[in-house]
Short mmCIF file of C-alpha atoms in Angstrom, two decimals:
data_model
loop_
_atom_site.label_atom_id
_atom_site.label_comp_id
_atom_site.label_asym_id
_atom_site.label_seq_id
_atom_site.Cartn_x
_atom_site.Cartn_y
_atom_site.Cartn_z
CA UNK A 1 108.82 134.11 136.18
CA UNK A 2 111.67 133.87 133.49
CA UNK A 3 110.72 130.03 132.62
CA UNK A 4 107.36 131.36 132.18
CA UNK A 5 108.57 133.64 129.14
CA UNK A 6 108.94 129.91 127.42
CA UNK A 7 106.98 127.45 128.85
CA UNK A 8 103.06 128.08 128.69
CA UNK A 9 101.21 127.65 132.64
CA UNK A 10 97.63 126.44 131.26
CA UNK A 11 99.32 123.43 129.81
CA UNK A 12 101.24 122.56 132.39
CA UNK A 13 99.23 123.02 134.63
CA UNK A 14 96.64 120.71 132.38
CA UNK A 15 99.28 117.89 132.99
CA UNK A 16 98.31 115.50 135.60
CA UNK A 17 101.99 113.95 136.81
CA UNK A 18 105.54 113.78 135.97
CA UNK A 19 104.98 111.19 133.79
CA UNK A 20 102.80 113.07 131.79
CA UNK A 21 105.53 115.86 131.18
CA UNK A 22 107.80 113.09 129.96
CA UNK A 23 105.81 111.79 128.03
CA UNK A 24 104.13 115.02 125.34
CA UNK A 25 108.22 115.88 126.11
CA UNK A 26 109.40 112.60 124.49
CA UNK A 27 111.91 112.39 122.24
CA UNK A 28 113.32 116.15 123.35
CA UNK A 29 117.10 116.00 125.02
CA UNK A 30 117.46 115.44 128.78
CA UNK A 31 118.09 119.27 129.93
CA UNK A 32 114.90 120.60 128.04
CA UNK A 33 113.15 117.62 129.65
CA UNK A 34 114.37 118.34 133.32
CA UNK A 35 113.25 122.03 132.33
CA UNK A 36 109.93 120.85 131.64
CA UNK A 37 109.53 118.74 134.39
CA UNK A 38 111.40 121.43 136.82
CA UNK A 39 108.54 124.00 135.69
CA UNK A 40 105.54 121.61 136.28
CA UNK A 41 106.60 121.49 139.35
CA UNK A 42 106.62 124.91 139.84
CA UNK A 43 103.13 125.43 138.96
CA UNK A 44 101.94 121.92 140.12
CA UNK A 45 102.90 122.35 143.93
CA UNK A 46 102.48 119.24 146.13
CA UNK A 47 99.64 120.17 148.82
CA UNK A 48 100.69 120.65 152.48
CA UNK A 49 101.10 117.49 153.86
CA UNK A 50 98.14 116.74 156.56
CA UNK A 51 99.96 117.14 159.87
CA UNK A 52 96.87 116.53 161.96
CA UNK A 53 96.91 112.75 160.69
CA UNK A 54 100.70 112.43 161.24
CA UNK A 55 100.11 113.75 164.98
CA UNK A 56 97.62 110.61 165.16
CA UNK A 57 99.96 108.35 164.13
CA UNK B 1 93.45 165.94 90.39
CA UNK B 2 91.18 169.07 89.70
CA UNK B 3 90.84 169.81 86.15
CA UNK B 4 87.57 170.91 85.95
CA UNK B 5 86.60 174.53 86.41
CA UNK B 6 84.45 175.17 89.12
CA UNK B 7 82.05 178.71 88.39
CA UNK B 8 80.26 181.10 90.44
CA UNK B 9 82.66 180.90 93.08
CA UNK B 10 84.54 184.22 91.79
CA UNK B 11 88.68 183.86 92.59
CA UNK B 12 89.88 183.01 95.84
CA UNK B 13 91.87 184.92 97.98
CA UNK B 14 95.61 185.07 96.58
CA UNK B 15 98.11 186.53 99.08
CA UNK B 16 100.35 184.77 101.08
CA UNK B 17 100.89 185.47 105.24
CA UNK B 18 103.95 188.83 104.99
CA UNK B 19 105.40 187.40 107.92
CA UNK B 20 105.83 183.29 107.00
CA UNK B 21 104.75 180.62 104.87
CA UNK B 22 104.89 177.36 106.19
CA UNK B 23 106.94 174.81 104.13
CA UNK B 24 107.98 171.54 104.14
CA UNK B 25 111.42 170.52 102.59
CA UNK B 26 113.16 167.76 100.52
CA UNK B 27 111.66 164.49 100.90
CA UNK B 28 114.11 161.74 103.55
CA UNK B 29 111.97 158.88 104.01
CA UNK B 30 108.49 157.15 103.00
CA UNK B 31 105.60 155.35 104.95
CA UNK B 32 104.14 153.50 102.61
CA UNK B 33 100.73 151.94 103.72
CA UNK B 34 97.92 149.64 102.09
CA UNK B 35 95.62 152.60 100.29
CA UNK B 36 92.68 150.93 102.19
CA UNK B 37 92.83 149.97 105.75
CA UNK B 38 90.94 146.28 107.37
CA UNK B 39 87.67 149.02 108.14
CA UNK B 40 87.66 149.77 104.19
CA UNK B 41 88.69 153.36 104.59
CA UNK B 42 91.30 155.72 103.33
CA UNK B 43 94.14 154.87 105.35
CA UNK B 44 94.75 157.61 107.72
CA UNK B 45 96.45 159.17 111.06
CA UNK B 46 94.11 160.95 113.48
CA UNK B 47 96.58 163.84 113.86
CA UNK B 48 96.07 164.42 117.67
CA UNK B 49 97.26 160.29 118.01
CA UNK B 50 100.32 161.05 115.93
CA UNK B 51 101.35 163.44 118.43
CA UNK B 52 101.70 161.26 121.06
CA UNK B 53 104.62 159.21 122.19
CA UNK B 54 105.11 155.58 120.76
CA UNK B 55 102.34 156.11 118.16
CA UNK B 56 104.25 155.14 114.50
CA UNK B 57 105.84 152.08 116.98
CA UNK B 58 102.56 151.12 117.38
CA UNK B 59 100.68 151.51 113.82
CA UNK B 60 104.35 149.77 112.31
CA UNK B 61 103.12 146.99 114.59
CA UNK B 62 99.68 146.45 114.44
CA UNK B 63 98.65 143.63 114.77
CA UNK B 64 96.55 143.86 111.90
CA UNK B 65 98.71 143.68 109.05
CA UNK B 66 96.46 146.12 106.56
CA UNK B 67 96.86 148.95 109.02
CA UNK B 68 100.45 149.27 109.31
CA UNK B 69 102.73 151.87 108.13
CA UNK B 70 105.89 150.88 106.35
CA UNK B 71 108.61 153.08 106.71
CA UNK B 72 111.73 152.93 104.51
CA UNK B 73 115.24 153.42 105.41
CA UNK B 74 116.49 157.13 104.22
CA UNK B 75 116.90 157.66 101.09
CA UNK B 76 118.72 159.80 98.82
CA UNK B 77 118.24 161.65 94.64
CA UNK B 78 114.87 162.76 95.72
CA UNK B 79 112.90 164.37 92.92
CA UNK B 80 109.68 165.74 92.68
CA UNK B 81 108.49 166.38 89.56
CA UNK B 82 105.34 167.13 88.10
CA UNK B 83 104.63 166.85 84.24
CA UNK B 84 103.71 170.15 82.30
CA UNK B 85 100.22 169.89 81.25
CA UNK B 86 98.67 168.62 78.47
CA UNK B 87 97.60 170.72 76.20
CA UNK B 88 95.52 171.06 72.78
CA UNK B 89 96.41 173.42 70.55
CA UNK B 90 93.56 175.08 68.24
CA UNK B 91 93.24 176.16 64.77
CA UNK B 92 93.51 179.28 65.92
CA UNK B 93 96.57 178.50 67.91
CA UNK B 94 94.60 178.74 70.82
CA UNK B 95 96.13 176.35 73.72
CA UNK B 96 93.61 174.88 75.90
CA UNK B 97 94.65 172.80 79.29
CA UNK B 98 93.15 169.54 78.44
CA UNK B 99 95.00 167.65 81.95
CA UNK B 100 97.32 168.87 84.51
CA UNK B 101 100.83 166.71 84.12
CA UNK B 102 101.34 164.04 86.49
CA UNK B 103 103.46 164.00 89.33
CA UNK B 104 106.50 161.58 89.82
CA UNK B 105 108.39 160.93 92.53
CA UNK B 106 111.80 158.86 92.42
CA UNK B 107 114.61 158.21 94.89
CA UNK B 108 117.50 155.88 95.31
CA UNK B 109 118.50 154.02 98.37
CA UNK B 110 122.58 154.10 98.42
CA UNK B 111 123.71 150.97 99.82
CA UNK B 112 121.06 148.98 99.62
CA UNK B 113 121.06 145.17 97.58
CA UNK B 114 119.14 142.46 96.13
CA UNK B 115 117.17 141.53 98.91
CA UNK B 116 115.87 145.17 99.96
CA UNK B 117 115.01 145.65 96.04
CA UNK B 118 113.19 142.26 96.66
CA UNK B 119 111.43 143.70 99.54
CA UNK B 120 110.62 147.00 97.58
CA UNK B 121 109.13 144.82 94.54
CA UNK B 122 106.36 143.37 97.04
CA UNK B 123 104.67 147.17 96.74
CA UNK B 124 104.03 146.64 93.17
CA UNK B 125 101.06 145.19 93.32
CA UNK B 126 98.51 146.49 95.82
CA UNK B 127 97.27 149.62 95.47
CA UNK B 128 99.43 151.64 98.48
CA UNK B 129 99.24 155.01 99.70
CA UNK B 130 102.46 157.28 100.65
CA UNK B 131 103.61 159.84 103.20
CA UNK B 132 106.33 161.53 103.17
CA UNK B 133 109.12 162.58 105.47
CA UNK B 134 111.35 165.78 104.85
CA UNK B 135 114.41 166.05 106.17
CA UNK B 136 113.13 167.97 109.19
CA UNK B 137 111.04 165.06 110.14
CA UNK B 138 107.69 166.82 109.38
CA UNK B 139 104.99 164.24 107.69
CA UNK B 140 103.55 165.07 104.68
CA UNK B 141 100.29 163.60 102.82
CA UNK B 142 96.91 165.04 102.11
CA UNK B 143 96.01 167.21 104.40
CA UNK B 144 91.88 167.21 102.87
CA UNK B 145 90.31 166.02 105.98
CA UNK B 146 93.00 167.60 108.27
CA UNK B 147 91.12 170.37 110.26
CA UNK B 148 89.59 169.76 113.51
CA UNK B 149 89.69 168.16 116.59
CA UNK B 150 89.41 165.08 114.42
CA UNK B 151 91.66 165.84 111.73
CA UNK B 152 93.35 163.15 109.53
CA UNK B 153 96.26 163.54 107.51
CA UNK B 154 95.82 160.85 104.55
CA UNK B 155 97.76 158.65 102.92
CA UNK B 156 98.43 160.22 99.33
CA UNK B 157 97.51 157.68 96.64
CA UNK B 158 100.02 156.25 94.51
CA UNK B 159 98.76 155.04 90.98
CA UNK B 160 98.73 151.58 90.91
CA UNK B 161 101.09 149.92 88.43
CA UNK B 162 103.20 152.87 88.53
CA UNK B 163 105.63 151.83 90.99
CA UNK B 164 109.04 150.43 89.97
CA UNK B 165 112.02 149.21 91.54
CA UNK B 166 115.50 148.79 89.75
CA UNK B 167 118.16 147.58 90.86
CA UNK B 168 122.13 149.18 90.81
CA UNK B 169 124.77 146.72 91.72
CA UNK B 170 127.85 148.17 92.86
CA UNK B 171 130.23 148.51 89.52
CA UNK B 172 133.19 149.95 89.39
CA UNK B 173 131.93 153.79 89.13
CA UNK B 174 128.43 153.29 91.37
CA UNK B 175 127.85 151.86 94.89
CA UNK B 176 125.22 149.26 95.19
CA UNK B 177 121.78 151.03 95.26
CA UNK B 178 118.20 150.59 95.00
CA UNK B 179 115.87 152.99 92.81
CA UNK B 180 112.22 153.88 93.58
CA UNK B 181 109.64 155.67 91.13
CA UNK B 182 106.22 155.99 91.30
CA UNK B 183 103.68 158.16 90.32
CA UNK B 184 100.62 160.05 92.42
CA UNK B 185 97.09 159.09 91.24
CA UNK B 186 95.28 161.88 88.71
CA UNK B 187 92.73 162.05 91.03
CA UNK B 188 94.53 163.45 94.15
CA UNK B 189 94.25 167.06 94.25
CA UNK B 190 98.15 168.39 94.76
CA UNK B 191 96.67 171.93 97.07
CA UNK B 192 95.16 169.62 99.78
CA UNK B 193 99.02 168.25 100.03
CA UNK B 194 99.34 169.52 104.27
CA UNK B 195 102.04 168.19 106.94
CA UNK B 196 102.50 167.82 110.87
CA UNK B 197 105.24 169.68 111.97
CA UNK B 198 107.55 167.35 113.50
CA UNK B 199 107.91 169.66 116.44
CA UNK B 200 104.46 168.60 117.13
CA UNK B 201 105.10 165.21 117.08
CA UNK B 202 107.15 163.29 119.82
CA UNK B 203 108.14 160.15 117.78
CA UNK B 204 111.54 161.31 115.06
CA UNK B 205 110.10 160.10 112.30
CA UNK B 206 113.64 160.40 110.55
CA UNK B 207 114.97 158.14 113.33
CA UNK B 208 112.42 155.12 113.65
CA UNK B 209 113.06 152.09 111.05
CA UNK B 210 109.87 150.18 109.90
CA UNK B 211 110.38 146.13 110.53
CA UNK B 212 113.01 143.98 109.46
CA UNK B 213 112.08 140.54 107.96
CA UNK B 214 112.57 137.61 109.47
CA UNK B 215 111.35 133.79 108.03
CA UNK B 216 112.11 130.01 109.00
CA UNK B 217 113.01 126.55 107.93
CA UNK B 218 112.32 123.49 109.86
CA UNK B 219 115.30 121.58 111.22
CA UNK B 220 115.13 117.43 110.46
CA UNK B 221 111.39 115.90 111.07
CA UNK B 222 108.95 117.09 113.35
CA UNK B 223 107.31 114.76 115.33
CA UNK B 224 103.76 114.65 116.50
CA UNK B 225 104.55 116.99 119.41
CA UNK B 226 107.09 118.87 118.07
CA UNK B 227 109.56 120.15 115.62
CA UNK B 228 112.85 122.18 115.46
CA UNK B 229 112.98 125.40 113.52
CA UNK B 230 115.37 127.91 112.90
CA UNK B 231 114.65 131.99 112.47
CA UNK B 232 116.91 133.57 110.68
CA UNK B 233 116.84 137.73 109.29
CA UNK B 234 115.95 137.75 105.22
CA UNK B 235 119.24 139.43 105.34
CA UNK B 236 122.43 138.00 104.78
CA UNK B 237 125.21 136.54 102.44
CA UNK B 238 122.72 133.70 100.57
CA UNK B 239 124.06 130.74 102.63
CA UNK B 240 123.97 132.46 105.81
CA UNK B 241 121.42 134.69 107.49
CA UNK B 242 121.80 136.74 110.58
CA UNK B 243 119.93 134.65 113.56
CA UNK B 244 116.50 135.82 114.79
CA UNK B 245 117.45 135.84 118.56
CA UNK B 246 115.14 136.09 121.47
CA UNK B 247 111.41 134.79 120.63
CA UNK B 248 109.89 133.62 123.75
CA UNK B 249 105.98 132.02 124.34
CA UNK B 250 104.27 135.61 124.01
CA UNK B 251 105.56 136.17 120.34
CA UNK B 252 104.89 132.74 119.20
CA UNK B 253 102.09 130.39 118.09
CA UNK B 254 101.79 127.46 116.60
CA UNK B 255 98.32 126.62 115.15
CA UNK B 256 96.77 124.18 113.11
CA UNK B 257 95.77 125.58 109.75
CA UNK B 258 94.61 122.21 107.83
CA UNK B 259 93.07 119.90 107.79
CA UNK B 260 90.99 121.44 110.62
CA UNK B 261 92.24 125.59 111.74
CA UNK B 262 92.43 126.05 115.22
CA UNK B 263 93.54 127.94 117.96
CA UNK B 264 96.99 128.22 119.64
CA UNK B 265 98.69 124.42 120.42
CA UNK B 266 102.18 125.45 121.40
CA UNK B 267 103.38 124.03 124.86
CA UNK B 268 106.73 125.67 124.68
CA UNK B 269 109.39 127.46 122.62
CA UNK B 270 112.92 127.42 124.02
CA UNK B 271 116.06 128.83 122.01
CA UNK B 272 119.67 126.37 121.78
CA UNK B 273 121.76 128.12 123.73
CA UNK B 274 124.47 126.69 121.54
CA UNK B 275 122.89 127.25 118.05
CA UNK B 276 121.13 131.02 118.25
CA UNK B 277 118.12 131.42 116.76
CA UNK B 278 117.33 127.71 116.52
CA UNK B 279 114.13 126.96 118.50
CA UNK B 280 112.64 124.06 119.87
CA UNK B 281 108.61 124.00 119.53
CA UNK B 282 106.72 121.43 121.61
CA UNK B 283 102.93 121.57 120.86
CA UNK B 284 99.85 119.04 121.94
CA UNK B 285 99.82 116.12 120.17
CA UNK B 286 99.17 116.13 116.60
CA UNK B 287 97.92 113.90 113.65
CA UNK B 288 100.03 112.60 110.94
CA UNK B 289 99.63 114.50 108.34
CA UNK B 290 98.39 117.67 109.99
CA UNK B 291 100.10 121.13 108.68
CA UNK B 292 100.60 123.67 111.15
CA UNK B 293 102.27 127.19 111.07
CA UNK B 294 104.21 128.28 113.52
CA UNK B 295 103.33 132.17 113.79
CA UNK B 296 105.91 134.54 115.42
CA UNK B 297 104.79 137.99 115.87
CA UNK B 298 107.54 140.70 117.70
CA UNK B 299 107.76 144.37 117.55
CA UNK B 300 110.83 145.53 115.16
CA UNK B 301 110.14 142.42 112.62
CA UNK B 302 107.71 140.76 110.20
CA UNK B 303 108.12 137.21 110.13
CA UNK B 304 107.16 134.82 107.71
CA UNK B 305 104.89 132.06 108.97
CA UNK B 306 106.67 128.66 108.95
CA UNK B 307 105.05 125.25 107.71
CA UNK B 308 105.14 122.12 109.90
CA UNK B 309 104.18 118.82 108.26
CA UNK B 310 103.38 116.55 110.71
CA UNK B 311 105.03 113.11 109.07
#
């Protein structure tokens, strides 16, 4: 919630990777960087990996 | 107001309730307000909304700038004081009322400087209605339009080009102070002057401060995705101004007012935790040579909307 009083969702959430962060982030110093990157993760979570396909394996 | 005679309506009724007459007292405190509001009406309270809790917060707030009230801090020297008539005097010696005299109004605000007097000067040119607060916190204005379930109390009109501001700096026999006159229009009728009791209201009028201003510079270049700026209160020594602490995404915006106006571009807005009230804007990607404003809107303070020149 509290990174959310600073950081707007629908454009992060607009951001396709990491990279992507960095980059409309470029040029800004390394902590407000990892911030950034830190809340598109939040709101970007990785899907549950597919443990069906793993059991195959 | 009403110079004319009006006949065939015989003299009204001329006694006064035995038990109580309901006064208000010496004047504390204005809300000023733009004369006309963004509908292109008398600017008004809807008396049942002024009782309820939070209201002046709100309307000192609104989002639309031509309907907020502007209160003043407290002031002090409050006079009242309305012109003797003017007269023609006959031949015969005969005296005939050609006008009622005028009503002024003037107060200083003791310990007040330059940049409130600069603040005061800004009502000087639109035409602005008043209300005022007595020291019992009881609103007065016109009262023309106040009966009913939807009565108004009115802002009362203040002649335009009649307001003045001077300014006392402290000497060695008076504190630094700020002086207010102005005058009422000729046209507002002084017996529909009514009040809300402040025991019917819940907001203390004497006790709630109108906004503080608040304005920005930007800090080195902006780039095309972002720019540094720092908020600052109007107030302060000249080379210092007390920081504007605590904006966060919901009170700011940063849009895109030429070449082509848009809508709301701003990624983020974090404050230095080192430098307070130095933010750092990041925004979609621009054009060189794009200005945008950054817009900061938060209850308590009117902000001045900040430039960006995209280099």
């Amino acid at each position: 919630m509290s990174e959310k009083r600073y950081f707007r969702e629908e454009h992060f959430k607009a951001f396709g990777s990491v990279d992507e962060v960095k980059e409309a982030y470029k040029g800004q110093d390394a902590e407000l960087i990892e911030r950034a990157v830190k809340f598109w993760k939040s709101v970007n979570p990785k899907p549950p990996k597919n443990t069906e396909q793993k059991e195959e394996k | 107001m009403a110079d004319n005679c009006i006949c065939g309506t015989g003299l009204p009724g001329m006694a006064t309730p035995s038990d109580c007459v309901s006064l208000f007292g010496t004047g504390k405190k204005f809300h000023f307000a733009l004369l006309v509001n963004s509908g292109n009406i008398r600017q008004r309270i809807l008396i049942e909304d002024a009782k309820a809790s939070g209201y002046f917060e709100s309307r000192i707030n609104d989002a639309e700038y031509k309907d907020r009230i502007v209160p003043t801090p407290n002031f002090d020297d409050y006079t009242w004081t309305q012109a003797d008539p003017e007269n023609q005097t006959l031949s015969s010696g005969s005296i005939k009322k050609l006008r009622d005299g005028r009503v002024t109004v003037t107060v200083s605000f003791p310990d007040q400087g330059a940049t409130f007097y600069g603040q005061l000067k800004k009502a000087e040119c639109p035409r602005i209605g008043v209300m005022i607060v007595d020291k019992s916190g009881n609103l007065i204005g016109d009262a023309s339009e106040a009966y009913g379930i939807d009565g108004v109390l009115k802002f009362m009109p203040v002649d335009k080009g009649s307001l003045s501001v001077k300014f006392q700096a402290a000497t060695d026999s008076t504190v630094s102070m700020v002086m207010l006159t102005f005058m009422l229009e000729d046209t507002f009728d002084l017996g529909k002057i009514g009040y809300i009791e402040a025991d019917d209201m819940q907001d203390n009028l004497l006790e709630i401060d109108g906004n503080i201003g608040a304005q920005g510079i930007v800090v080195g270049t902006p780039t095309t995705t972002g720019a540094i700026v720092d908020l600052g209160l109007i107030y302060g020594t000249g080379n210092t101004a007390p920081a504007f602490e605590g904006v966060e995404l919901a009170d700011a915006e940063v849009v895109e007012i030429s070449p082509t106006p848009g809508s709301d571009i701003l990624t983020s807005i974090t404050e230095s935790t080192v430098i307070p009230g130095r933010y750092t804007l990041v925004f979609s990607s621009q054009t060189s040579g794009d200005v945008l404003e950054l817009r900061v809107t938060k209850n308590g303070f009117d902000v001045a909307p900040v430039k960006i020149l995209i280099p």
